[in-house]
Amino acid sequence: MIPTMVFLSIVLTCGLLHMAPSSAFVLVPGPRPVRRTLVTPLQAGSDEHKPVPILSAEEVASSLWKTADIGGALYDTNVHGVIRCNGNDSSSSNDNDDQYRYRLLYLPCRNRGEILRLILEESRVPYEVEVVGFQNWIGGIKDTTPHGKCPVLRIREPSTDASNTVDLGQEGAITRYLAEEFRLAGTTPLERAKVDSLYCFWFSTMRNNGVSHDGDFFSIAALKEATLCDGDGNGIADLRRPRYEDVQRLETLNEYSRAEVSLIALDYFERRLEENNNNSNGNGNGNNNGWLGGNACTYVDLGLFYILFELSELDNVGPNFDKVLGLPRLGRFLQMVSEQPHISDYLYSPRRMPRYSRAA
């Protein structure tokens, strides 16, 4: 598991977004980043071809805190700018720069965009994040996207024509594209299929089929609530934990609680880590590399990582989740991925967006 001080540092740097009783996402109070004057954001409904201002990560964070300071929430955010990541310059101009071929458009939170950013960060490719406040999103940006949904990956094709850009929608399609592009999808057709199979399982359980990060098939809030009930007959020790393979799909909705369904999904990945490290490539020789789908990191590892990271944060189950839930391999997995140099740098950086949580 990640040491407590790591989580404290991340919370203080990035802040957290929480669901308030009014169903609005709000920032948890904490030390503010340095306040700087924001470049004037685009007005909602403005010309989609008008250049979007280049902002620093600190400027975007300052805008989010200003919204929170006046009682606003995620749905009130009105920032629209581009953060440049992993480039070799500190340019604040809007000039087209060939090193930034990829631009990820998303709201100022983690959620559906986090696995995509982790792929880009682990690959250390220069990229841009187009941060779109919710008011800007509903005020015109939404209408410019392929399906009226985000995230959107804007891919700049090599060309002298600055308008030669392809917009790719849908989280799953973007995930697979980036993983293939940056060799995080497996090395052989069979390995790629196995990784994709694990990703499909992850998406249908821990991502609740893309609908929500907290729902009927996986709920960190429900797990947290169960840990608070230990000793009264409704705690973790009292939950049923059959193998996922032994449960019918409808039973997960009709007969098991959200906390139980969540544990069933976590247990599956716990066993998968054990199997992969005891029987590498099917030859009976354990590789002990700690990854889910092969001998190296793949995109499903990054997806599992950020779910576990959220589970382990101080305001959720906590850094000792592996002991509380009986998941030692997942605890070691979280520690291992968090110590990868590129991932560690991202976790501590101001360019990472805050997250939100929901009540059970």
Tab-separated table of C-alpha atoms in Angstrom:
chain	number	residue	atom	x	y	z
A	1	MET	CA	0.000	0.000	0.000
A	2	ILE	CA	1.051	3.619	-0.481
A	3	PRO	CA	2.398	5.243	2.688
A	4	THR	CA	0.015	7.629	4.422
A	5	MET	CA	2.190	10.656	3.709
A	6	VAL	CA	1.817	10.086	-0.016
A	7	PHE	CA	-1.942	10.409	0.233
A	8	LEU	CA	-1.690	13.473	2.435
A	9	SER	CA	0.550	15.151	-0.123
A	10	ILE	CA	-1.818	14.356	-2.980
A	11	VAL	CA	-4.866	15.577	-1.104
A	12	LEU	CA	-3.158	18.847	-0.201
A	13	THR	CA	-1.862	19.404	-3.723
A	14	CYS	CA	-4.878	18.494	-5.827
A	15	GLY	CA	-7.844	18.799	-3.505
A	16	LEU	CA	-10.867	16.531	-3.676
A	17	LEU	CA	-14.304	16.971	-5.155
A	18	HIS	CA	-17.153	15.607	-3.068
A	19	MET	CA	-20.848	15.160	-3.628
A	20	ALA	CA	-22.730	17.628	-1.475
A	21	PRO	CA	-26.287	16.932	-0.246
A	22	SER	CA	-27.564	19.105	-3.086
A	23	SER	CA	-25.961	16.721	-5.595
A	24	ALA	CA	-23.310	19.296	-6.465
A	25	PHE	CA	-19.622	18.447	-6.617
A	26	VAL	CA	-17.621	20.747	-4.354
A	27	LEU	CA	-13.970	21.097	-3.430
A	28	VAL	CA	-12.892	20.048	0.037
A	29	PRO	CA	-11.187	22.971	1.812
A	30	GLY	CA	-7.419	22.791	1.976
A	31	PRO	CA	-4.258	24.780	1.188
A	32	ARG	CA	-4.724	26.717	-2.053
A	33	PRO	CA	-2.297	26.795	-4.956
A	34	VAL	CA	-0.646	30.095	-5.768
A	35	ARG	CA	-3.257	32.495	-7.132
A	36	ARG	CA	-2.505	33.864	-10.583
A	37	THR	CA	-4.535	35.862	-13.076
A	38	LEU	CA	-6.342	33.549	-15.472
A	39	VAL	CA	-6.291	34.099	-19.183
A	40	THR	CA	-9.847	35.064	-20.090
A	41	PRO	CA	-11.664	31.775	-20.836
A	42	LEU	CA	-13.741	31.302	-23.949
A	43	GLN	CA	-17.350	32.241	-23.498
A	44	ALA	CA	-19.859	29.422	-23.707
A	45	GLY	CA	-21.141	29.008	-27.228
A	46	SER	CA	-18.193	30.800	-28.810
A	47	ASP	CA	-16.657	29.880	-32.130
A	48	GLU	CA	-15.294	26.357	-31.836
A	49	HIS	CA	-12.323	27.298	-34.041
A	50	LYS	CA	-11.218	30.168	-31.839
A	51	PRO	CA	-7.887	29.273	-30.203
A	52	VAL	CA	-8.238	27.994	-26.659
A	53	PRO	CA	-5.878	29.783	-24.239
A	54	ILE	CA	-2.845	27.902	-22.930
A	55	LEU	CA	-2.999	27.809	-19.116
A	56	SER	CA	-0.664	26.438	-16.495
A	57	ALA	CA	-1.903	23.652	-14.240
A	58	GLU	CA	-1.715	26.105	-11.347
A	59	GLU	CA	-3.974	28.568	-13.170
A	60	VAL	CA	-6.614	25.908	-13.748
A	61	ALA	CA	-6.424	24.853	-10.088
A	62	SER	CA	-6.758	28.489	-9.033
A	63	SER	CA	-9.912	28.816	-11.142
A	64	LEU	CA	-11.422	25.729	-9.495
A	65	TRP	CA	-10.655	27.076	-6.029
A	66	LYS	CA	-12.169	30.455	-6.899
A	67	THR	CA	-15.367	28.697	-7.949
A	68	ALA	CA	-15.384	26.785	-4.653
A	69	ASP	CA	-14.672	29.920	-2.625
A	70	ILE	CA	-17.919	31.556	-3.754
A	71	GLY	CA	-19.957	28.444	-3.010
A	72	GLY	CA	-19.807	26.962	-6.484
A	73	ALA	CA	-19.289	23.347	-7.495
A	74	LEU	CA	-18.234	21.263	-10.481
A	75	TYR	CA	-21.441	22.163	-12.302
A	76	ASP	CA	-20.569	25.845	-11.859
A	77	THR	CA	-17.029	25.699	-13.246
A	78	ASN	CA	-16.361	28.123	-16.075
A	79	VAL	CA	-12.767	27.491	-17.047
A	80	HIS	CA	-11.713	26.618	-20.577
A	81	GLY	CA	-8.049	26.242	-21.322
A	82	VAL	CA	-5.295	23.891	-22.403
A	83	ILE	CA	-2.648	22.457	-20.083
A	84	ARG	CA	0.485	21.235	-21.855
A	85	CYS	CA	2.064	18.112	-20.381
A	86	ASN	CA	5.443	16.421	-20.866
A	87	GLY	CA	6.628	18.814	-23.551
A	88	ASN	CA	10.124	20.234	-23.847
A	89	ASP	CA	9.027	23.852	-23.737
A	90	SER	CA	7.086	26.173	-21.467
A	91	SER	CA	5.368	28.079	-24.250
A	92	SER	CA	2.170	29.879	-23.373
A	93	SER	CA	1.350	30.712	-26.985
A	94	ASN	CA	-1.402	29.195	-29.093
A	95	ASP	CA	0.983	28.405	-31.938
A	96	ASN	CA	0.568	24.932	-33.340
A	97	ASP	CA	3.352	22.815	-31.974
A	98	ASP	CA	4.011	19.490	-33.658
A	99	GLN	CA	5.209	17.876	-30.440
A	100	TYR	CA	1.655	18.038	-29.055
A	101	ARG	CA	-0.125	15.667	-31.385
A	102	TYR	CA	-2.710	14.541	-28.813
A	103	ARG	CA	-5.229	16.728	-27.021
A	104	LEU	CA	-7.598	15.185	-24.471
A	105	LEU	CA	-10.808	17.145	-23.909
A	106	TYR	CA	-12.502	16.546	-20.572
A	107	LEU	CA	-14.149	18.173	-17.570
A	108	PRO	CA	-11.986	19.371	-14.631
A	109	CYS	CA	-12.086	16.037	-12.773
A	110	ARG	CA	-10.579	12.516	-13.085
A	111	ASN	CA	-13.390	10.022	-13.699
A	112	ARG	CA	-13.527	8.815	-17.331
A	113	GLY	CA	-10.377	10.676	-18.273
A	114	GLU	CA	-8.027	9.175	-15.717
A	115	ILE	CA	-7.098	5.916	-17.453
A	116	LEU	CA	-6.409	7.921	-20.624
A	117	ARG	CA	-4.110	10.333	-18.826
A	118	LEU	CA	-2.295	7.478	-17.083
A	119	ILE	CA	-1.584	5.873	-20.480
A	120	LEU	CA	-0.228	9.178	-21.795
A	121	GLU	CA	1.806	9.785	-18.643
A	122	GLU	CA	3.285	6.284	-18.506
A	123	SER	CA	4.244	6.660	-22.172
A	124	ARG	CA	5.725	10.083	-21.406
A	125	VAL	CA	4.358	11.435	-24.651
A	126	PRO	CA	3.834	15.205	-24.975
A	127	TYR	CA	0.098	15.894	-24.881
A	128	GLU	CA	-2.438	18.552	-24.039
A	129	VAL	CA	-5.447	18.491	-21.742
A	130	GLU	CA	-8.282	20.756	-22.819
A	131	VAL	CA	-10.047	21.450	-19.533
A	132	VAL	CA	-13.689	22.363	-20.109
A	133	GLY	CA	-15.740	23.707	-17.208
A	134	PHE	CA	-19.259	22.356	-17.013
A	135	GLN	CA	-20.830	25.700	-17.919
A	136	ASN	CA	-18.631	25.893	-21.019
A	137	TRP	CA	-19.505	22.283	-21.832
A	138	ILE	CA	-23.265	22.768	-21.856
A	139	GLY	CA	-22.884	26.237	-23.359
A	140	GLY	CA	-21.519	25.082	-26.692
A	141	ILE	CA	-18.515	22.749	-26.456
A	142	LYS	CA	-20.765	19.682	-26.096
A	143	ASP	CA	-22.220	20.328	-29.545
A	144	THR	CA	-18.771	20.140	-31.163
A	145	THR	CA	-17.991	16.582	-29.974
A	146	PRO	CA	-18.628	13.340	-31.904
A	147	HIS	CA	-21.385	11.995	-29.619
A	148	GLY	CA	-22.151	14.951	-27.407
A	149	LYS	CA	-20.093	13.211	-24.695
A	150	CYS	CA	-16.622	13.474	-23.255
A	151	PRO	CA	-13.820	12.515	-23.088
A	152	VAL	CA	-12.739	13.278	-26.635
A	153	LEU	CA	-9.256	12.692	-28.008
A	154	ARG	CA	-8.275	15.261	-30.625
A	155	ILE	CA	-5.536	13.789	-32.795
A	156	ARG	CA	-3.507	16.165	-34.906
A	157	GLU	CA	-2.420	14.397	-38.061
A	158	PRO	CA	1.060	15.291	-39.381
A	159	SER	CA	0.313	18.098	-41.806
A	160	THR	CA	0.982	21.734	-42.494
A	161	ASP	CA	-2.776	22.283	-42.259
A	162	ALA	CA	-3.599	23.148	-38.640
A	163	SER	CA	-7.218	22.059	-39.123
A	164	ASN	CA	-6.205	18.475	-39.992
A	165	THR	CA	-7.477	17.057	-36.702
A	166	VAL	CA	-9.492	13.919	-36.005
A	167	ASP	CA	-11.842	13.803	-33.005
A	168	LEU	CA	-12.196	10.358	-31.409
A	169	GLY	CA	-15.031	9.812	-28.939
A	170	GLN	CA	-15.924	7.077	-26.412
A	171	GLU	CA	-13.708	6.189	-23.474
A	172	GLY	CA	-13.194	2.549	-24.502
A	173	ALA	CA	-12.203	3.388	-28.081
A	174	ILE	CA	-9.761	6.072	-26.917
A	175	THR	CA	-8.284	3.723	-24.315
A	176	ARG	CA	-7.631	0.974	-26.842
A	177	TYR	CA	-6.261	3.384	-29.442
A	178	LEU	CA	-3.759	4.975	-27.066
A	179	ALA	CA	-2.741	1.602	-25.630
A	180	GLU	CA	-2.005	0.268	-29.116
A	181	GLU	CA	-0.245	3.464	-30.122
A	182	PHE	CA	2.093	3.378	-27.126
A	183	ARG	CA	2.583	-0.394	-26.788
A	184	LEU	CA	0.587	-0.837	-23.609
A	185	ALA	CA	-1.847	-3.373	-25.057
A	186	GLY	CA	0.281	-6.536	-25.090
A	187	THR	CA	2.908	-7.855	-27.477
A	188	THR	CA	1.130	-10.664	-29.350
A	189	PRO	CA	-2.421	-11.036	-30.722
A	190	LEU	CA	-3.256	-13.539	-27.973
A	191	GLU	CA	-1.814	-11.363	-25.221
A	192	ARG	CA	-3.686	-8.337	-26.570
A	193	ALA	CA	-6.922	-10.341	-26.543
A	194	LYS	CA	-6.317	-11.461	-22.943
A	195	VAL	CA	-5.630	-7.885	-21.858
A	196	ASP	CA	-8.773	-6.712	-23.643
A	197	SER	CA	-10.771	-9.442	-21.910
A	198	LEU	CA	-9.562	-8.191	-18.534
A	199	TYR	CA	-10.342	-4.618	-19.572
A	200	CYS	CA	-13.904	-5.637	-20.504
A	201	PHE	CA	-14.298	-7.232	-17.077
A	202	TRP	CA	-12.874	-4.137	-15.367
A	203	PHE	CA	-15.159	-1.848	-17.381
A	204	SER	CA	-18.308	-3.858	-16.618
A	205	THR	CA	-17.568	-4.078	-12.895
A	206	MET	CA	-15.347	-1.316	-11.514
A	207	ARG	CA	-16.502	1.176	-14.136
A	208	ASN	CA	-20.155	0.114	-13.876
A	209	ASN	CA	-20.348	-0.310	-17.659
A	210	GLY	CA	-19.164	3.254	-18.131
A	211	VAL	CA	-22.199	4.771	-16.412
A	212	SER	CA	-20.562	5.743	-13.139
A	213	HIS	CA	-17.581	5.155	-10.887
A	214	ASP	CA	-20.018	4.298	-8.101
A	215	GLY	CA	-22.980	2.118	-8.946
A	216	ASP	CA	-24.626	-1.280	-8.722
A	217	PHE	CA	-21.573	-3.292	-9.799
A	218	PHE	CA	-18.862	-1.448	-7.883
A	219	SER	CA	-19.087	1.093	-5.085
A	220	ILE	CA	-16.194	2.432	-3.037
A	221	ALA	CA	-18.722	4.356	-0.946
A	222	ALA	CA	-20.491	1.087	-0.049
A	223	LEU	CA	-17.188	-0.553	0.910
A	224	LYS	CA	-16.313	2.410	3.107
A	225	GLU	CA	-19.706	2.211	4.800
A	226	ALA	CA	-19.199	-1.504	5.447
A	227	THR	CA	-15.837	-0.860	7.123
A	228	LEU	CA	-17.573	1.574	9.466
A	229	CYS	CA	-20.108	-1.113	10.417
A	230	ASP	CA	-17.641	-3.783	11.529
A	231	GLY	CA	-18.859	-5.357	14.731
A	232	ASP	CA	-22.579	-4.684	14.291
A	233	GLY	CA	-23.362	-7.543	11.903
A	234	ASN	CA	-23.112	-5.460	8.742
A	235	GLY	CA	-19.352	-5.092	8.461
A	236	ILE	CA	-16.761	-6.505	6.074
A	237	ALA	CA	-16.488	-9.794	7.990
A	238	ASP	CA	-20.223	-10.365	7.523
A	239	LEU	CA	-20.247	-9.902	3.746
A	240	ARG	CA	-20.565	-12.834	1.346
A	241	ARG	CA	-17.636	-13.286	-1.041
A	242	PRO	CA	-18.277	-16.070	-3.578
A	243	ARG	CA	-16.104	-16.285	-6.691
A	244	TYR	CA	-17.317	-14.098	-9.517
A	245	GLU	CA	-17.391	-17.156	-11.771
A	246	ASP	CA	-19.872	-18.841	-9.414
A	247	VAL	CA	-22.395	-15.990	-9.401
A	248	GLN	CA	-25.091	-15.512	-12.016
A	249	ARG	CA	-25.290	-12.008	-13.453
A	250	LEU	CA	-28.805	-11.280	-12.179
A	251	GLU	CA	-27.875	-12.538	-8.720
A	252	THR	CA	-25.355	-9.740	-8.365
A	253	LEU	CA	-28.211	-7.245	-8.641
A	254	ASN	CA	-30.939	-9.125	-6.798
A	255	GLU	CA	-29.221	-11.067	-4.019
A	256	TYR	CA	-26.000	-9.271	-3.130
A	257	SER	CA	-25.393	-5.855	-1.649
A	258	ARG	CA	-23.286	-3.281	-3.468
A	259	ALA	CA	-20.484	-3.853	-0.962
A	260	GLU	CA	-20.594	-7.605	-1.616
A	261	VAL	CA	-20.605	-7.159	-5.396
A	262	SER	CA	-17.640	-4.793	-5.055
A	263	LEU	CA	-15.676	-7.330	-3.022
A	264	ILE	CA	-16.466	-10.048	-5.562
A	265	ALA	CA	-14.890	-7.885	-8.298
A	266	LEU	CA	-11.835	-7.058	-6.173
A	267	ASP	CA	-11.372	-10.714	-5.280
A	268	TYR	CA	-11.344	-11.607	-8.976
A	269	PHE	CA	-8.380	-9.303	-9.619
A	270	GLU	CA	-6.663	-10.553	-6.459
A	271	ARG	CA	-6.830	-14.106	-7.835
A	272	ARG	CA	-5.801	-12.937	-11.296
A	273	LEU	CA	-2.584	-11.466	-9.906
A	274	GLU	CA	-1.869	-14.717	-8.112
A	275	GLU	CA	-2.512	-16.800	-11.221
A	276	ASN	CA	-0.428	-14.631	-13.521
A	277	ASN	CA	2.537	-14.634	-11.198
A	278	ASN	CA	2.372	-18.358	-10.490
A	279	ASN	CA	1.918	-19.454	-14.086
A	280	SER	CA	3.617	-17.033	-16.437
A	281	ASN	CA	2.770	-17.637	-20.116
A	282	GLY	CA	1.166	-20.937	-19.167
A	283	ASN	CA	4.482	-22.715	-18.639
A	284	GLY	CA	4.146	-23.185	-14.909
A	285	ASN	CA	7.006	-20.846	-14.062
A	286	GLY	CA	6.020	-17.871	-11.956
A	287	ASN	CA	7.330	-14.563	-13.245
A	288	ASN	CA	6.680	-12.574	-10.041
A	289	ASN	CA	6.461	-9.352	-12.056
A	290	GLY	CA	3.243	-8.238	-10.394
A	291	TRP	CA	1.316	-7.326	-13.572
A	292	LEU	CA	-2.159	-8.492	-14.534
A	293	GLY	CA	-1.914	-9.467	-18.157
A	294	GLY	CA	1.668	-10.297	-19.023
A	295	ASN	CA	5.282	-9.452	-18.349
A	296	ALA	CA	4.859	-5.677	-18.483
A	297	CYS	CA	2.411	-2.888	-17.715
A	298	THR	CA	-0.717	-2.691	-19.879
A	299	TYR	CA	-3.701	-0.386	-19.906
A	300	VAL	CA	-5.805	-2.669	-17.720
A	301	ASP	CA	-3.110	-2.390	-15.026
A	302	LEU	CA	-3.487	1.392	-15.134
A	303	GLY	CA	-7.272	1.132	-14.930
A	304	LEU	CA	-7.112	-1.133	-11.888
A	305	PHE	CA	-4.465	1.091	-10.332
A	306	TYR	CA	-6.502	4.282	-10.263
A	307	ILE	CA	-9.555	2.487	-8.822
A	308	LEU	CA	-7.374	1.067	-6.040
A	309	PHE	CA	-5.755	4.460	-5.540
A	310	GLU	CA	-9.155	6.026	-4.913
A	311	LEU	CA	-10.155	3.128	-2.659
A	312	SER	CA	-6.988	3.757	-0.634
A	313	GLU	CA	-7.361	7.479	-0.150
A	314	LEU	CA	-7.767	8.723	3.386
A	315	ASP	CA	-11.413	9.697	3.053
A	316	ASN	CA	-12.357	6.278	1.632
A	317	VAL	CA	-11.360	2.854	2.990
A	318	GLY	CA	-7.834	4.168	3.549
A	319	PRO	CA	-4.188	3.238	2.869
A	320	ASN	CA	-4.569	-0.060	4.758
A	321	PHE	CA	-7.412	-1.224	2.509
A	322	ASP	CA	-5.469	-4.392	1.692
A	323	LYS	CA	-5.532	-5.487	5.332
A	324	VAL	CA	-9.085	-4.317	5.993
A	325	LEU	CA	-10.466	-6.116	2.934
A	326	GLY	CA	-8.036	-9.039	2.872
A	327	LEU	CA	-6.422	-8.191	-0.468
A	328	PRO	CA	-2.633	-8.425	0.024
A	329	ARG	CA	-1.731	-8.799	-3.665
A	330	LEU	CA	-3.789	-5.776	-4.649
A	331	GLY	CA	-2.048	-3.820	-1.917
A	332	ARG	CA	1.363	-4.752	-3.320
A	333	PHE	CA	0.131	-4.016	-6.837
A	334	LEU	CA	-0.938	-0.495	-5.849
A	335	GLN	CA	2.422	0.133	-4.232
A	336	MET	CA	4.320	-1.177	-7.260
A	337	VAL	CA	2.453	0.936	-9.818
A	338	SER	CA	2.606	4.064	-7.667
A	339	GLU	CA	6.394	3.736	-7.603
A	340	GLN	CA	6.768	3.660	-11.388
A	341	PRO	CA	8.723	6.873	-12.109
A	342	HIS	CA	6.331	8.408	-14.633
A	343	ILE	CA	3.237	7.531	-12.608
A	344	SER	CA	4.749	8.836	-9.393
A	345	ASP	CA	5.626	12.117	-11.070
A	346	TYR	CA	2.059	12.502	-12.310
A	347	LEU	CA	0.497	11.698	-8.932
A	348	TYR	CA	2.446	14.483	-7.247
A	349	SER	CA	1.981	17.032	-10.029
A	350	PRO	CA	-0.528	19.918	-10.132
A	351	ARG	CA	-1.549	18.842	-13.639
A	352	ARG	CA	-3.587	15.972	-12.184
A	353	MET	CA	-7.246	16.900	-11.832
A	354	PRO	CA	-9.135	16.559	-8.526
A	355	ARG	CA	-11.602	13.753	-8.032
A	356	TYR	CA	-15.138	13.572	-6.713
A	357	SER	CA	-16.853	10.974	-4.550
A	358	ARG	CA	-20.459	10.025	-3.966
A	359	ALA	CA	-22.479	8.892	-0.986
A	360	ALA	CA	-23.316	5.195	-0.678
